[in-house]
PDB file of C-alpha atoms in Angstrom:
ATOM      1  CA  MET C   1    -174.640 -80.323  98.701  1.00 54.00           C
ATOM      2  CA  ALA C   2    -176.195 -83.367  97.002  1.00 64.00           C
ATOM      3  CA  LYS C   3    -175.598 -83.887  93.323  1.00 81.00           C
ATOM      4  CA  THR C   4    -178.707 -83.838  91.160  1.00 88.00           C
ATOM      5  CA  PRO C   5    -180.332 -85.602  89.569  1.00 95.00           C
ATOM      6  CA  ARG C   6    -180.075 -88.298  92.201  1.00 93.00           C
ATOM      7  CA  VAL C   7    -180.424 -92.021  91.606  1.00 93.00           C
ATOM      8  CA  GLY C   8    -184.143 -92.724  91.144  1.00 94.00           C
ATOM      9  CA  GLU C   9    -184.906 -89.300  89.659  1.00 96.00           C
ATOM     10  CA  GLN C  10    -185.816 -88.508  86.070  1.00 97.00           C
ATOM     11  CA  ALA C  11    -182.824 -87.477  83.952  1.00 97.00           C
ATOM     12  CA  PRO C  12    -183.165 -83.942  82.541  1.00 97.00           C
ATOM     13  CA  ASP C  13    -183.643 -83.971  78.781  1.00 97.00           C
ATOM     14  CA  PHE C  14    -181.133 -82.139  76.598  1.00 98.00           C
ATOM     15  CA  GLU C  15    -179.979 -81.817  73.032  1.00 98.00           C
ATOM     16  CA  LEU C  16    -176.354 -81.247  72.020  1.00 98.00           C
ATOM     17  CA  GLN C  17    -174.367 -81.377  68.814  1.00 98.00           C
ATOM     18  CA  GLY C  18    -171.484 -83.794  68.654  1.00 98.00           C
ATOM     19  CA  THR C  19    -169.163 -85.900  66.581  1.00 97.00           C
ATOM     20  CA  GLY C  20    -172.056 -88.187  65.605  1.00 93.00           C
ATOM     21  CA  GLY C  21    -174.475 -85.332  64.833  1.00 96.00           C
ATOM     22  CA  SER C  22    -177.302 -84.145  67.056  1.00 97.00           C
ATOM     23  CA  PHE C  23    -178.068 -86.102  70.254  1.00 98.00           C
ATOM     24  CA  ARG C  24    -181.320 -85.652  72.196  1.00 98.00           C
ATOM     25  CA  LEU C  25    -181.581 -87.772  75.343  1.00 98.00           C
ATOM     26  CA  SER C  26    -185.359 -88.274  75.076  1.00 97.00           C
ATOM     27  CA  GLU C  27    -184.895 -89.852  71.635  1.00 97.00           C
ATOM     28  CA  HIS C  28    -183.061 -92.711  73.370  1.00 96.00           C
ATOM     29  CA  ARG C  29    -185.950 -93.894  75.560  1.00 95.00           C
ATOM     30  CA  GLY C  30    -186.045 -97.659  75.509  1.00 94.00           C
ATOM     31  CA  GLU C  31    -182.230 -97.755  75.614  1.00 93.00           C
ATOM     32  CA  ARG C  32    -179.800 -97.624  78.475  1.00 93.00           C
ATOM     33  CA  VAL C  33    -177.673 -94.476  78.225  1.00 95.00           C
ATOM     34  CA  VAL C  34    -174.317 -93.713  79.833  1.00 94.00           C
ATOM     35  CA  LEU C  35    -173.290 -90.048  80.074  1.00 96.00           C
ATOM     36  CA  LEU C  36    -169.532 -89.622  80.533  1.00 95.00           C
ATOM     37  CA  PHE C  37    -168.847 -86.059  81.646  1.00 96.00           C
ATOM     38  CA  TYR C  38    -165.154 -85.185  81.307  1.00 95.00           C
ATOM     39  CA  PRO C  39    -163.002 -82.049  81.725  1.00 94.00           C
ATOM     40  CA  GLY C  40    -161.357 -81.723  78.333  1.00 94.00           C
ATOM     41  CA  ASP C  41    -160.158 -83.017  75.000  1.00 96.00           C
ATOM     42  CA  ASN C  42    -156.476 -83.915  74.689  1.00 95.00           C
ATOM     43  CA  THR C  43    -155.831 -83.769  78.426  1.00 92.00           C
ATOM     44  CA  MET C  44    -153.816 -86.570  80.006  1.00 93.00           C
ATOM     45  CA  VAL C  45    -156.493 -88.380  82.019  1.00 92.00           C
ATOM     46  CA  CYS C  46    -159.290 -87.844  79.478  1.00 92.00           C
ATOM     47  CA  THR C  47    -157.122 -89.174  76.669  1.00 95.00           C
ATOM     48  CA  LYS C  48    -156.225 -92.223  78.771  1.00 95.00           C
ATOM     49  CA  GLN C  49    -159.915 -92.760  79.615  1.00 93.00           C
ATOM     50  CA  PHE C  50    -161.260 -92.647  76.081  1.00 94.00           C
ATOM     51  CA  CYS C  51    -158.312 -94.601  74.642  1.00 94.00           C
ATOM     52  CA  SER C  52    -158.970 -97.335  77.226  1.00 93.00           C
ATOM     53  CA  TYR C  53    -162.513 -97.657  75.836  1.00 91.00           C
ATOM     54  CA  ARG C  54    -161.122 -97.755  72.288  1.00 93.00           C
ATOM     55  CA  ASP C  55    -158.577-100.418  73.254  1.00 93.00           C
ATOM     56  CA  ARG C  56    -161.337-102.625  74.654  1.00 90.00           C
ATOM     57  CA  ALA C  57    -163.794-101.923  71.836  1.00 85.00           C
ATOM     58  CA  GLU C  58    -165.344-105.404  71.895  1.00 88.00           C
ATOM     59  CA  ASP C  59    -165.969-105.282  75.658  1.00 87.00           C
ATOM     60  CA  PHE C  60    -167.163-101.698  75.329  1.00 84.00           C
ATOM     61  CA  ALA C  61    -169.633-102.668  72.585  1.00 83.00           C
ATOM     62  CA  SER C  62    -170.971-105.463  74.820  1.00 85.00           C
ATOM     63  CA  LEU C  63    -172.174-102.886  77.372  1.00 84.00           C
ATOM     64  CA  ASN C  64    -175.437-102.822  75.376  1.00 86.00           C
ATOM     65  CA  ALA C  65    -175.915 -99.129  76.054  1.00 90.00           C
ATOM     66  CA  THR C  66    -175.685 -95.843  74.207  1.00 93.00           C
ATOM     67  CA  VAL C  67    -172.563 -94.138  75.535  1.00 93.00           C
ATOM     68  CA  VAL C  68    -171.632 -90.486  74.933  1.00 96.00           C
ATOM     69  CA  GLY C  69    -168.913 -88.208  76.280  1.00 97.00           C
ATOM     70  CA  ILE C  70    -169.806 -84.634  77.246  1.00 98.00           C
ATOM     71  CA  SER C  71    -167.473 -81.693  77.806  1.00 97.00           C
ATOM     72  CA  SER C  72    -167.402 -77.968  77.121  1.00 96.00           C
ATOM     73  CA  GLN C  73    -165.158 -77.990  74.053  1.00 96.00           C
ATOM     74  CA  SER C  74    -166.541 -77.349  70.570  1.00 97.00           C
ATOM     75  CA  VAL C  75    -167.580 -80.011  68.070  1.00 98.00           C
ATOM     76  CA  GLU C  76    -164.445 -79.113  66.085  1.00 98.00           C
ATOM     77  CA  SER C  77    -162.250 -79.776  69.130  1.00 97.00           C
ATOM     78  CA  HIS C  78    -164.042 -83.092  69.716  1.00 97.00           C
ATOM     79  CA  GLU C  79    -163.621 -84.095  66.064  1.00 98.00           C
ATOM     80  CA  GLY C  80    -159.879 -83.464  66.317  1.00 98.00           C
ATOM     81  CA  PHE C  81    -159.652 -85.445  69.570  1.00 97.00           C
ATOM     82  CA  VAL C  82    -161.557 -88.378  68.037  1.00 97.00           C
ATOM     83  CA  ALA C  83    -159.472 -88.335  64.840  1.00 97.00           C
ATOM     84  CA  LYS C  84    -156.122 -87.999  66.634  1.00 97.00           C
ATOM     85  CA  ASN C  85    -156.872 -90.962  68.913  1.00 97.00           C
ATOM     86  CA  ASN C  86    -159.248 -93.032  66.732  1.00 97.00           C
ATOM     87  CA  LEU C  87    -161.882 -92.928  69.495  1.00 95.00           C
ATOM     88  CA  ASN C  88    -165.105 -94.977  69.476  1.00 93.00           C
ATOM     89  CA  VAL C  89    -167.295 -92.828  71.751  1.00 94.00           C
ATOM     90  CA  PRO C  90    -169.327 -89.940  70.281  1.00 96.00           C
ATOM     91  CA  LEU C  91    -168.438 -86.666  72.017  1.00 98.00           C
ATOM     92  CA  LEU C  92    -170.999 -83.923  72.644  1.00 98.00           C
ATOM     93  CA  ALA C  93    -170.249 -80.204  72.814  1.00 98.00           C
ATOM     94  CA  ASP C  94    -171.726 -78.544  75.937  1.00 98.00           C
ATOM     95  CA  GLU C  95    -170.011 -75.205  75.317  1.00 97.00           C
ATOM     96  CA  ASP C  96    -172.173 -73.207  77.739  1.00 96.00           C
ATOM     97  CA  LYS C  97    -172.025 -76.038  80.314  1.00 96.00           C
ATOM     98  CA  SER C  98    -175.837 -76.010  80.609  1.00 96.00           C
ATOM     99  CA  VAL C  99    -176.035 -79.812  80.548  1.00 97.00           C
ATOM    100  CA  ALA C 100    -173.109 -80.186  82.972  1.00 96.00           C
ATOM    101  CA  LYS C 101    -174.895 -77.756  85.304  1.00 95.00           C
ATOM    102  CA  ALA C 102    -178.225 -79.626  84.967  1.00 96.00           C
ATOM    103  CA  TYR C 103    -176.396 -82.811  86.020  1.00 96.00           C
ATOM    104  CA  SER C 104    -174.255 -81.168  88.760  1.00 94.00           C
ATOM    105  CA  ALA C 105    -171.119 -82.059  86.783  1.00 94.00           C
ATOM    106  CA  VAL C 106    -169.264 -78.764  87.157  1.00 92.00           C
ATOM    107  CA  MET C 107    -166.154 -78.348  89.305  1.00 86.00           C
ATOM    108  CA  PRO C 108    -166.919 -75.935  92.148  1.00 79.00           C
ATOM    109  CA  GLY C 109    -164.812 -72.784  92.042  1.00 76.00           C
ATOM    110  CA  VAL C 110    -163.223 -73.765  88.733  1.00 76.00           C
ATOM    111  CA  GLY C 111    -166.330 -73.915  86.557  1.00 75.00           C
ATOM    112  CA  SER C 112    -165.044 -76.557  84.149  1.00 87.00           C
ATOM    113  CA  THR C 113    -166.843 -79.825  83.469  1.00 91.00           C
ATOM    114  CA  ALA C 114    -166.203 -82.378  86.204  1.00 92.00           C
ATOM    115  CA  ARG C 115    -165.610 -86.070  85.568  1.00 93.00           C
ATOM    116  CA  ALA C 116    -168.835 -87.963  86.296  1.00 94.00           C
ATOM    117  CA  VAL C 117    -170.687 -91.028  85.055  1.00 93.00           C
ATOM    118  CA  ILE C 118    -174.486 -91.053  84.918  1.00 95.00           C
ATOM    119  CA  VAL C 119    -176.317 -94.262  83.923  1.00 94.00           C
ATOM    120  CA  ILE C 120    -179.903 -93.801  82.750  1.00 95.00           C
ATOM    121  CA  ASP C 121    -182.364 -96.664  82.303  1.00 95.00           C
ATOM    122  CA  GLU C 122    -184.801 -97.306  79.464  1.00 95.00           C
ATOM    123  CA  GLN C 123    -187.460 -95.113  81.127  1.00 96.00           C
ATOM    124  CA  GLY C 124    -185.148 -92.117  81.477  1.00 96.00           C
ATOM    125  CA  VAL C 125    -184.467 -92.588  85.209  1.00 96.00           C
ATOM    126  CA  VAL C 126    -180.996 -92.190  86.714  1.00 95.00           C
ATOM    127  CA  ARG C 127    -179.912 -95.588  88.072  1.00 94.00           C
ATOM    128  CA  HIS C 128    -176.227 -95.010  88.799  1.00 92.00           C
ATOM    129  CA  ARG C 129    -174.096 -91.977  89.465  1.00 92.00           C
ATOM    130  CA  HIS C 130    -170.377 -91.764  90.107  1.00 90.00           C
ATOM    131  CA  ASP C 131    -168.781 -88.368  90.679  1.00 90.00           C
ATOM    132  CA  HIS C 132    -164.996 -88.295  90.688  1.00 81.00           C
ATOM    133  CA  ARG C 133    -163.647 -86.013  93.393  1.00 73.00           C
ATOM    134  CA  LEU C 134    -160.541 -84.769  91.612  1.00 65.00           C
ATOM    135  CA  GLY C 135    -161.040 -86.094  88.103  1.00 60.00           C
ATOM    136  CA  LEU C 136    -157.685 -87.873  88.161  1.00 72.00           C
ATOM    137  CA  ASP C 137    -159.246 -91.293  87.629  1.00 82.00           C
ATOM    138  CA  TYR C 138    -162.120 -92.638  85.567  1.00 87.00           C
ATOM    139  CA  GLN C 139    -164.453 -95.608  85.436  1.00 86.00           C
ATOM    140  CA  THR C 140    -163.031 -98.518  83.459  1.00 87.00           C
ATOM    141  CA  VAL C 141    -165.009-100.647  80.999  1.00 88.00           C
ATOM    142  CA  ASP C 142    -165.363-103.255  83.767  1.00 89.00           C
ATOM    143  CA  GLU C 143    -166.722-100.674  86.221  1.00 90.00           C
ATOM    144  CA  LEU C 144    -169.198 -99.385  83.612  1.00 89.00           C
ATOM    145  CA  LYS C 145    -170.272-102.971  82.907  1.00 89.00           C
ATOM    146  CA  ALA C 146    -170.821-103.604  86.641  1.00 88.00           C
ATOM    147  CA  ALA C 147    -172.937-100.443  86.925  1.00 86.00           C
ATOM    148  CA  LEU C 148    -175.061-101.466  83.936  1.00 86.00           C
ATOM    149  CA  GLU C 149    -175.502-105.011  85.262  1.00 85.00           C
ATOM    150  CA  THR C 150    -177.338-103.582  88.280  1.00 80.00           C
ATOM    151  CA  LEU C 151    -180.094-102.504  85.855  1.00 76.00           C
ATOM    152  CA  ALA C 152    -180.740-106.010  84.516  1.00 64.00           C
TER     153      ALA C 152
END
């Protein structure tokens, strides 16, 4: 079954609370947006992923995009994860997984948030999508940069 939205399709709007306050996708028109869906706070691979972005903060900042992480934990869980690891990516709480479902970022049979990267252009159109099969790896800063460069 194909993942939706597909590249070239309009990204579904949503609003979630997070570590940086409220985030509504449609309020970021005119900006490139990267949605980083991930399974969970304080898990081995997710911690490695977000710490790798923190460790390359200058390169990460040069992506020239609004980047947010999305998983099903609460804002309080996200705040603890950010504080414990001094993270530089705002994390959004999708506790009912409605946004993960709208973006086909839910692990089949398990129901938890799957690891996926969705790049949205300034007009709100999906321009890149990478779904991780097992969630045991993640896209590096360099891979995110390469994906964003295709939009230029």
